[in-house]
Coordinates of C-alpha atoms in Angstrom, one line a residue:
Chain A
X1 CA 80.6 59.6 141.8
X2 CA 82.8 61.8 139.6
X3 CA 83.6 60.6 136.1
X4 CA 87.2 59.5 135.9
X5 CA 89.7 59.6 133.0
X6 CA 93.1 58.2 132.3
X7 CA 95.4 60.9 130.9
X8 CA 98.7 59.1 130.6
X9 CA 100.0 55.6 130.3
X10 CA 103.5 54.1 130.3
X11 CA 105.3 50.9 130.7
X12 CA 108.8 49.4 130.5
X13 CA 109.6 46.7 128.1
X14 CA 108.9 43.4 129.8
X15 CA 111.7 40.8 130.0
X16 CA 114.1 39.0 132.3
X17 CA 116.0 41.7 134.0
X18 CA 116.9 40.5 137.5
X19 CA 119.2 43.6 138.1
X20 CA 116.5 46.1 137.2
X21 CA 114.9 46.6 140.7
X22 CA 111.1 46.6 140.8
X23 CA 110.9 50.1 142.3
X24 CA 113.1 51.5 139.5
X25 CA 111.0 49.8 136.8
X26 CA 107.9 51.3 138.5
X27 CA 109.5 54.7 138.6
X28 CA 110.4 54.6 134.9
X29 CA 106.9 53.5 133.9
X30 CA 105.4 56.2 136.1
X31 CA 107.6 58.9 134.6
X32 CA 106.6 57.8 131.1
X33 CA 102.9 57.9 132.0
X34 CA 103.4 61.4 133.6
X35 CA 105.2 62.6 130.5
X36 CA 102.3 61.5 128.3
X37 CA 100.0 63.3 130.6
X38 CA 102.2 66.4 130.5
X39 CA 102.4 66.4 134.3
X40 CA 105.1 66.4 137.0
X41 CA 105.5 63.8 139.7
X42 CA 105.0 66.5 142.3
X43 CA 101.4 67.1 141.0
X44 CA 100.4 63.5 142.1
X45 CA 98.5 63.3 145.4
X46 CA 98.6 59.6 146.0
X47 CA 100.2 56.4 144.5
X48 CA 98.4 53.0 144.3
X49 CA 100.8 50.2 143.6
X50 CA 100.3 46.5 142.8
X51 CA 103.0 44.0 143.6
X52 CA 103.4 40.6 145.1
X53 CA 107.0 39.6 145.9
X54 CA 109.3 42.7 146.0
X55 CA 110.3 44.7 149.1
X56 CA 107.7 46.2 151.5
X57 CA 106.5 49.7 150.9
X58 CA 106.9 49.2 147.2
X59 CA 104.7 52.3 146.3
X60 CA 106.9 54.5 148.5
X61 CA 109.9 53.1 146.7
X62 CA 108.4 53.8 143.3
X63 CA 107.6 57.4 144.5
X64 CA 111.3 57.7 145.5
X65 CA 112.3 56.7 142.0
X66 CA 109.9 59.3 140.6
X67 CA 111.5 61.8 142.9
X68 CA 108.7 62.5 145.3
X69 CA 108.0 61.7 149.0
X70 CA 105.4 62.5 151.6
X71 CA 102.3 61.5 149.7
X72 CA 100.2 58.5 150.6
X73 CA 101.1 55.2 149.0
X74 CA 98.6 52.3 149.0
X75 CA 100.2 48.9 148.3
X76 CA 98.0 46.1 146.9
X77 CA 98.5 42.4 146.7
X78 CA 95.9 40.3 144.9
X79 CA 97.9 37.6 143.2
X80 CA 98.0 38.1 139.4
X81 CA 95.3 40.8 139.7
X82 CA 97.4 42.9 142.2
X83 CA 97.6 46.0 140.1
X84 CA 94.0 45.8 138.9
X85 CA 93.2 46.1 142.6
X86 CA 95.5 49.1 142.8
X87 CA 93.9 50.7 139.7
X88 CA 90.4 50.2 141.1
X89 CA 91.4 51.9 144.4
X90 CA 93.0 54.7 142.4
X91 CA 89.8 55.0 140.4
X92 CA 87.6 55.0 143.5
X93 CA 89.8 57.7 145.1
X94 CA 89.2 60.1 142.2
X95 CA 85.6 59.1 141.7
X96 CA 84.8 59.7 145.3
X97 CA 86.5 63.1 145.6
X98 CA 89.3 61.9 147.8
X99 CA 92.1 62.9 145.4
X100 CA 92.1 64.8 142.1
X101 CA 95.4 63.4 140.6
X102 CA 96.7 59.9 141.3
X103 CA 98.9 57.4 139.7
X104 CA 98.3 53.6 139.6
X105 CA 101.4 51.4 139.1
X106 CA 102.0 47.7 138.8
X107 CA 105.5 46.3 139.3
X108 CA 107.1 42.9 139.6
X109 CA 110.6 41.7 139.4
X110 CA 109.9 37.9 139.3
X111 CA 113.3 36.7 138.3
X112 CA 114.9 38.2 141.3
X113 CA 112.4 36.9 143.8
X114 CA 112.0 33.5 142.3
X115 CA 115.8 33.2 142.5
X116 CA 115.7 34.2 146.2
X117 CA 112.9 31.8 146.9
X118 CA 110.4 34.5 148.0
X119 CA 107.9 33.2 145.5
X120 CA 107.3 29.6 144.7
X121 CA 105.3 28.3 141.7
X122 CA 101.9 26.7 142.4
X123 CA 98.4 27.9 142.4
X124 CA 96.7 30.0 145.0
X125 CA 93.8 27.8 146.2
X126 CA 90.9 29.4 147.8
X127 CA 89.5 29.7 150.3
X128 CA 92.1 27.8 152.3
X129 CA 95.2 29.7 153.2
X130 CA 97.1 26.5 153.4
X131 CA 97.5 25.4 149.8
X132 CA 96.2 21.8 150.0
X133 CA 95.8 21.3 146.3
X134 CA 99.2 22.6 145.5
X135 CA 100.7 20.3 148.1
X136 CA 98.8 17.5 146.4
X137 CA 100.4 18.1 143.1
X138 CA 98.3 20.8 141.5
X139 CA 100.3 23.3 139.4
X140 CA 99.4 26.6 137.8
X141 CA 99.4 25.1 134.3
X142 CA 97.5 22.1 135.8
X143 CA 94.6 24.5 136.9
X144 CA 94.0 25.4 133.3
X145 CA 94.8 22.0 131.8
X146 CA 92.1 20.5 134.0
X147 CA 89.7 23.3 132.9
X148 CA 90.6 22.6 129.2
X149 CA 90.2 18.8 129.6
X150 CA 86.8 19.4 131.1
X151 CA 85.9 21.9 128.3
X152 CA 87.0 19.4 125.6
X153 CA 84.9 16.6 127.1
X154 CA 81.8 18.8 127.5
X155 CA 81.9 20.8 124.2
X156 CA 84.2 18.9 121.9
X157 CA 86.8 21.7 122.0
X158 CA 90.1 20.5 120.5
X159 CA 93.8 20.9 121.3
X160 CA 94.2 22.7 118.0
X161 CA 91.7 25.3 119.0
X162 CA 93.6 26.1 122.2
X163 CA 96.8 26.2 120.3
X164 CA 95.4 28.7 117.7
X165 CA 95.0 31.2 120.5
X166 CA 98.8 31.0 121.0
X167 CA 99.4 31.3 117.3
X168 CA 97.3 34.5 117.2
X169 CA 98.9 36.1 120.3
X170 CA 102.4 35.3 119.3
X171 CA 101.7 36.8 115.9
X172 CA 100.4 40.0 117.6
X173 CA 103.5 40.3 119.8
X174 CA 105.7 40.8 116.8
X175 CA 104.5 44.4 116.5
X176 CA 104.7 45.2 120.2
X177 CA 108.2 46.6 121.2
X178 CA 107.2 46.3 124.9
X179 CA 106.7 42.5 124.6
X180 CA 109.0 40.1 126.3
X181 CA 108.9 37.8 123.3
X182 CA 108.3 38.9 119.7
X183 CA 108.3 35.8 117.7
X184 CA 105.8 34.2 115.4
X185 CA 105.1 30.5 115.5
X186 CA 103.1 28.1 113.3
X187 CA 100.3 25.9 114.7
X188 CA 102.6 22.9 114.3
X189 CA 105.4 24.6 116.3
X190 CA 102.9 25.5 119.1
X191 CA 101.6 21.9 119.2
X192 CA 105.0 20.3 119.0
X193 CA 106.6 22.4 121.7
X194 CA 107.4 20.6 124.9
X195 CA 104.3 19.2 126.7
X196 CA 103.9 20.8 130.2
X197 CA 100.4 19.6 131.3
X198 CA 98.4 17.9 128.6
X199 CA 97.0 19.5 126.4
X200 CA 99.1 22.6 127.3
X201 CA 102.4 22.8 125.5
X202 CA 105.2 25.3 126.5
X203 CA 104.2 27.9 123.9
X204 CA 100.7 28.0 125.3
X205 CA 102.1 29.0 128.8
X206 CA 103.0 32.6 129.8
X207 CA 106.7 33.1 130.7
X208 CA 108.3 34.3 133.9
X209 CA 109.4 37.9 133.5
X210 CA 109.9 41.4 135.0
X211 CA 108.1 44.6 134.2
X212 CA 106.2 47.7 135.3
X213 CA 103.3 49.8 134.0
X214 CA 101.6 53.0 135.2
X215 CA 98.5 55.1 134.4
X216 CA 97.7 58.7 135.6
X217 CA 94.1 59.3 136.6
X218 CA 92.1 62.4 137.2
X219 CA 88.5 63.6 136.8
X220 CA 87.0 63.8 133.3
X221 CA 86.7 67.5 133.9
X222 CA 90.3 68.0 134.7
X223 CA 91.4 65.7 131.9
X224 CA 90.5 68.3 129.2
X225 CA 93.2 70.6 130.6
X226 CA 95.9 68.0 130.1
X227 CA 95.2 66.0 126.9
X228 CA 93.1 65.9 123.8
X229 CA 92.7 62.2 124.1
X230 CA 91.4 61.4 127.6
X231 CA 90.3 57.8 128.0
X232 CA 87.2 57.5 130.3
X233 CA 86.7 54.7 132.8
X234 CA 83.2 53.5 132.0
X235 CA 83.1 50.5 134.3
X236 CA 85.4 49.0 137.0
X237 CA 84.5 45.8 138.8
X238 CA 86.7 43.8 141.2
X239 CA 85.2 40.7 142.8
X240 CA 86.2 37.4 144.3
X241 CA 85.4 33.8 143.4
X242 CA 82.4 32.3 145.1
X243 CA 82.6 28.9 146.9
X244 CA 81.6 26.1 144.6
X245 CA 80.0 28.5 142.1
X246 CA 81.6 26.9 139.1
X247 CA 81.5 23.2 139.9
X248 CA 78.0 22.5 138.5
X249 CA 76.4 23.6 135.3
X250 CA 78.5 24.9 132.4
X251 CA 82.3 24.7 132.3
X252 CA 82.9 28.3 133.2
X253 CA 84.6 30.7 135.6
X254 CA 81.6 32.0 137.3
X255 CA 83.2 35.1 138.8
X256 CA 84.3 36.2 135.3
X257 CA 80.8 36.0 133.9
X258 CA 79.4 37.8 137.0
X259 CA 82.0 40.6 136.9
X260 CA 81.6 41.1 133.2
X261 CA 77.8 41.3 133.4
X262 CA 78.1 43.9 136.2
X263 CA 80.7 45.9 134.3
X264 CA 78.7 45.9 131.0
X265 CA 75.7 47.2 133.0
X266 CA 77.7 50.0 134.7
X267 CA 79.3 51.0 131.4
X268 CA 76.1 50.9 129.4
X269 CA 77.6 48.7 126.7
X270 CA 77.4 45.0 125.7
X271 CA 80.0 42.6 124.5
X272 CA 79.2 43.4 120.9
X273 CA 80.3 47.0 121.5
X274 CA 83.9 46.2 122.6
X275 CA 86.6 46.8 120.0
X276 CA 89.7 45.7 121.8
X277 CA 90.3 43.4 124.8
X278 CA 93.4 42.7 126.8
X279 CA 92.5 39.3 128.2
X280 CA 94.3 37.2 131.0
X281 CA 95.7 34.5 128.7
X282 CA 98.1 33.1 131.3
X283 CA 97.5 29.9 129.4
X284 CA 95.8 29.6 126.0
X285 CA 92.9 27.7 127.6
X286 CA 91.9 30.6 129.8
X287 CA 91.5 32.9 126.8
X288 CA 89.1 30.4 125.0
X289 CA 87.0 29.9 128.1
X290 CA 86.9 33.7 128.8
X291 CA 85.5 34.4 125.3
X292 CA 82.4 32.6 126.5
X293 CA 82.4 34.0 130.1
X294 CA 82.8 37.5 128.7
X295 CA 79.7 37.0 126.5
X296 CA 81.6 37.3 123.2
X297 CA 80.1 34.0 122.1
X298 CA 77.6 31.4 123.6
X299 CA 78.9 28.9 126.1
X300 CA 80.7 26.0 124.4
X301 CA 81.5 28.0 121.2
X302 CA 84.9 29.4 122.2
X303 CA 86.6 26.9 119.8
X304 CA 84.5 28.2 116.9
X305 CA 85.2 31.8 117.9
X306 CA 89.0 31.3 117.4
X307 CA 88.5 29.0 114.4
X308 CA 86.6 31.7 112.6
X309 CA 89.1 34.4 113.5
X310 CA 86.5 36.4 115.4
X311 CA 89.0 37.4 118.1
X312 CA 91.6 38.7 115.6
X313 CA 92.0 41.7 113.3
X314 CA 89.1 41.7 110.9
X315 CA 86.9 39.8 113.3
X316 CA 84.4 40.9 115.9
X317 CA 86.9 42.1 118.5
X318 CA 90.7 42.1 118.7
X319 CA 91.8 40.1 121.7
X320 CA 95.3 40.7 123.0
X321 CA 96.8 42.9 120.4
X322 CA 99.8 43.3 122.7
X323 CA 100.5 39.6 122.5
X324 CA 98.8 39.1 125.8
X325 CA 100.4 37.5 128.8
X326 CA 101.6 34.6 126.6
X327 CA 104.1 36.8 124.7
X328 CA 104.1 40.3 126.2
X329 CA 104.8 38.6 129.5
X330 CA 103.2 38.3 132.9
X331 CA 105.3 40.0 135.6
X332 CA 102.5 39.2 138.1
X333 CA 102.0 42.5 139.9
X334 CA 102.5 44.6 136.7
X335 CA 99.9 42.8 134.5
X336 CA 96.6 44.5 135.4
X337 CA 97.9 48.0 134.8
X338 CA 99.9 46.9 131.8
X339 CA 96.7 45.6 130.2
X340 CA 95.1 49.0 130.8
X341 CA 98.2 50.7 129.3
X342 CA 97.7 48.7 126.0
X343 CA 94.0 49.4 125.9
X344 CA 94.5 53.1 126.6
X345 CA 97.1 53.4 123.8
X346 CA 94.8 51.5 121.4
X347 CA 92.0 53.9 122.2
X348 CA 94.4 56.8 121.7
X349 CA 95.3 55.4 118.3
X350 CA 99.1 55.3 119.0
X351 CA 99.8 51.6 118.5
X352 CA 101.4 51.6 115.1
X353 CA 101.4 48.3 113.3
X354 CA 99.3 46.6 116.0
X355 CA 96.7 49.4 116.0
X356 CA 93.1 48.1 116.1
X357 CA 91.3 50.3 113.6
X358 CA 88.9 52.8 115.0
X359 CA 89.0 51.4 118.5
X360 CA 86.6 53.3 120.8
X361 CA 85.7 50.9 123.6
X362 CA 88.2 48.6 125.3
X363 CA 88.0 46.0 128.1
X364 CA 90.6 44.4 130.4
X365 CA 90.1 41.0 132.0
X366 CA 92.5 40.1 134.9
X367 CA 92.2 37.2 137.3
X368 CA 94.3 36.5 140.4
X369 CA 94.6 33.1 141.9
X370 CA 92.5 30.0 141.1
X371 CA 90.9 27.4 143.2
X372 CA 90.0 23.7 142.6
X373 CA 86.5 24.5 141.4
X374 CA 87.6 27.2 138.9
X375 CA 86.9 29.9 141.4
X376 CA 89.3 32.8 141.0
X377 CA 90.8 34.6 144.0
X378 CA 90.3 38.0 142.4
X379 CA 88.5 38.8 139.1
X380 CA 88.8 42.3 137.6
X381 CA 87.0 43.7 134.6
X382 CA 87.5 47.3 133.4
X383 CA 85.8 49.0 130.5
X384 CA 87.2 52.2 129.1
X385 CA 86.0 54.5 126.3
X386 CA 87.6 57.2 124.2
Chain B
X1 CA 102.6 2.8 154.9
X2 CA 99.9 0.1 155.3
X3 CA 96.2 -0.2 156.3
X4 CA 95.3 -2.6 159.1
X5 CA 91.7 -3.0 160.2
X6 CA 91.0 0.3 158.5
X7 CA 93.7 2.1 160.4
X8 CA 96.5 3.9 158.5
X9 CA 99.8 2.7 159.9
X10 CA 102.7 5.0 158.9
X11 CA 106.4 4.3 158.8
X12 CA 108.6 6.6 160.9
X13 CA 109.6 8.6 157.8
X14 CA 106.0 9.1 156.6
X15 CA 103.5 11.8 157.3
X16 CA 100.0 12.5 155.9
X17 CA 99.4 15.6 153.7
X18 CA 97.4 17.2 156.5
X19 CA 96.7 16.0 160.0
X20 CA 93.4 14.1 160.5
X21 CA 92.4 13.8 156.9
X22 CA 91.9 10.0 157.1
X23 CA 89.6 8.1 159.5
X24 CA 88.7 4.5 159.9
X25 CA 85.4 5.6 161.6
X26 CA 84.4 2.0 162.3
X27 CA 83.3 1.5 158.7
X28 CA 83.9 -2.1 157.6
X29 CA 87.6 -1.8 158.5
X30 CA 88.2 0.5 155.6
X31 CA 89.9 3.9 155.5
X32 CA 87.9 7.0 154.6
X33 CA 88.4 10.7 154.1
X34 CA 87.2 12.9 157.0
X35 CA 85.2 16.0 155.8
X36 CA 82.9 18.4 157.5
X37 CA 79.2 19.0 156.8
X38 CA 77.0 22.0 157.3
X39 CA 74.2 21.4 159.8
X40 CA 71.9 23.8 158.0
X41 CA 72.3 23.2 154.3
X42 CA 74.2 19.9 154.2
X43 CA 77.1 21.2 152.1
X44 CA 80.2 19.0 152.5
X45 CA 83.6 20.5 152.5
X46 CA 87.0 18.8 152.1
X47 CA 89.5 20.0 153.1
X48 CA 87.2 20.8 155.9
X49 CA 85.9 24.3 156.7
X50 CA 84.9 25.4 160.2
X51 CA 82.0 27.4 158.8
X52 CA 79.8 26.6 155.7
X53 CA 80.9 28.8 152.8
X54 CA 77.8 27.9 150.8
X55 CA 75.0 29.1 153.0
X56 CA 77.3 31.1 155.3
X57 CA 75.6 29.7 158.4
X58 CA 76.9 30.9 161.7
X59 CA 76.8 27.4 163.1
X60 CA 80.0 25.3 163.0
X61 CA 80.1 22.4 160.7
X62 CA 80.3 18.8 162.0
X63 CA 82.5 15.9 161.0
X64 CA 81.4 13.8 158.0
X65 CA 82.9 10.5 156.9
X66 CA 83.1 10.4 153.1
X67 CA 82.2 7.1 151.3
X68 CA 85.4 7.5 149.1
X69 CA 83.6 7.0 145.7
X70 CA 84.0 9.6 143.0
X71 CA 83.7 10.1 139.2
X72 CA 86.4 11.6 137.1
X73 CA 85.7 15.2 135.9
X74 CA 88.9 16.0 134.1
X75 CA 92.6 15.1 134.1
X76 CA 96.0 16.1 132.8
X77 CA 99.5 14.6 132.9
X78 CA 101.9 16.7 134.9
X79 CA 105.1 16.6 132.9
X80 CA 106.9 19.4 134.7
X81 CA 106.5 19.2 138.4
X82 CA 107.3 20.8 141.8
X83 CA 110.3 19.6 143.8
X84 CA 109.7 16.3 145.5
X85 CA 107.2 14.9 143.0
X86 CA 108.1 12.4 140.3
X87 CA 107.1 13.8 136.9
X88 CA 104.3 12.4 134.7
X89 CA 101.7 11.8 137.4
X90 CA 98.0 12.0 136.4
X91 CA 96.5 15.0 138.0
X92 CA 92.7 14.9 138.2
X93 CA 89.6 16.6 139.3
X94 CA 87.1 14.2 140.8
X95 CA 83.5 14.7 141.9
X96 CA 82.7 13.0 145.2
X97 CA 79.6 10.9 145.4
X98 CA 78.6 12.2 148.8
X99 CA 78.1 15.7 147.4
X100 CA 78.2 16.4 143.7
X101 CA 79.4 19.9 144.4
X102 CA 82.5 18.6 146.2
X103 CA 85.3 18.5 143.7
X104 CA 88.8 17.4 144.8
X105 CA 92.1 17.7 143.1
X106 CA 94.2 14.6 143.5
X107 CA 96.4 12.2 141.7
X108 CA 95.1 9.0 139.9
X109 CA 97.0 5.9 140.8
X110 CA 97.1 2.2 139.7
X111 CA 95.9 3.0 136.2
X112 CA 97.5 3.2 132.8
X113 CA 97.2 6.7 131.2
X114 CA 95.5 5.1 128.2
X115 CA 92.8 3.6 130.4
X116 CA 91.8 7.0 131.9
X117 CA 88.3 8.2 130.7
X118 CA 86.4 11.2 131.9
X119 CA 83.3 10.0 133.7
X120 CA 84.9 6.8 135.0
X121 CA 84.1 5.6 138.5
X122 CA 86.9 5.9 141.1
X123 CA 87.6 5.2 144.7
X124 CA 90.0 6.8 147.2
X125 CA 93.2 5.1 148.1
X126 CA 96.0 6.5 150.2
X127 CA 99.4 6.7 148.5
X128 CA 102.8 8.3 148.9
X129 CA 102.7 11.3 146.5
X130 CA 106.1 13.0 147.1
X131 CA 109.2 13.2 149.2
X132 CA 110.0 16.4 151.2
X133 CA 113.4 18.0 151.3
X134 CA 113.9 16.6 154.8
X135 CA 113.4 13.1 153.5
X136 CA 109.8 12.6 154.8
X137 CA 107.4 10.9 152.5
X138 CA 103.9 12.4 152.2
X139 CA 100.9 10.1 152.2
X140 CA 97.8 11.7 150.5
X141 CA 94.5 10.8 149.1
X142 CA 94.7 9.4 145.5
X143 CA 92.0 7.8 143.4
X144 CA 92.0 4.5 141.5
X145 CA 89.5 2.9 139.2
X146 CA 86.5 1.3 141.0
X147 CA 86.4 -1.4 138.2
X148 CA 89.0 -4.0 139.2
X149 CA 89.6 -4.8 135.6
X150 CA 91.0 -1.2 135.0
X151 CA 93.3 -1.4 138.0
X152 CA 96.9 -1.7 137.1
X153 CA 98.9 -1.8 140.3
X154 CA 102.0 0.4 140.4
X155 CA 101.0 2.4 137.2
X156 CA 100.2 6.1 137.1
X157 CA 101.2 6.8 140.7
X158 CA 104.4 7.9 142.4
X159 CA 107.0 5.4 143.1
X160 CA 107.3 4.3 146.8

């Protein structure tokens, strides 16, 4: 396999913009990524696009907005990990000598398709196509509330510890002009916001929003011709939840632990080497449990990890400098690539006030869909290095 | 909805969450959940799978009547809910006694929220959980405390 590098990254500001079509958002993010790479749309040989609910042939529509036609477009749906799947295929296409220059895009206009009834809330529950658990009253915040309730009973984790994650990510978002919300909250304000699914309060749940993000990929060798700051893809893993794998033993998301282990091995690094992480904090509880599953701390010590500030500036690793899904937003199909955009910018050192000092190794963690036994539909881990 | 001699009798405007999830199966005149079991590794699935996803056997699974008993693994109160549900139901994960790897997501019923305790013993009871847009009421599997002293009829479930 050829070594692959990201040479440009771009995104639009996330927010509620029902009249900003998904394809247009995708085109704008792609043009920004291409500008950073110093390349023209016509130099792209293929487009890989993640999306869930917008019109068919979304990648072709994004190409149209970039001003190009006639190149292959590969459109990926993998719930909240849709554009991580698109990125992985883009990576594989360059690594395996199929294409030399490709663009991976994630787009979602949720406000328009929720309004039109295309997408309804509720979890994806595997492996049944028919969503029995959702029909029985399961909700997306319920998935993580039940995980949190179990974690509290098993390890003594507290509501305050979950809420501290929201305090941290909201504080980070203030310095991210691309975030949907840029507002700081106190621990009391987080805890006293409206209860959604105990112990999850509103400010610990990601918002509905719209957005797009894009990265340009080429070989490590070609990258030198275009940028002085190529970011190398050191590891890329996409897997699926395994039936009943998380229902016995520790309170965990087994697929996350499995994907992370494989990705660390491929990249030749360990959790202690990671400087910055964009983590799938759809709900605060997910971030705390993922600290453990990603190997940042031992199982059961996620609460201590946030208490001691180890996931913040000055700690062991900065988690969600962008504000994360909680504040930057979670336009579903855009999220995976948007996480990569933030990590690439961090490793390029262009993040201004939210810059993680001396960031050299970054990781993205993106899950898509969750079943009754904490098994995700898709789980994607990517490690990049400067 | 009522249970007579272990048979679930529905009113004309009632349906079950999925077809064939309940069975009387000739067991003491009580109603049970109908699962499937792998003939090779014994794994029990509910909702039922045609093929075992645990050992990935190529043989089809067979019907298995669950004994209805479970323990509470975790719970939350759903304050904001999907259309058709009444808010503030207790949403739970329960571990079935027949197979400790079988975890179901269901509502708790006939219990006061302050009496709910992780690890408590539960038993299955069919209840109406929601009303569809077309007016049909959906009967599904819920769980109530096995200890009669913890049962508080009408609490914690959906109004009927």
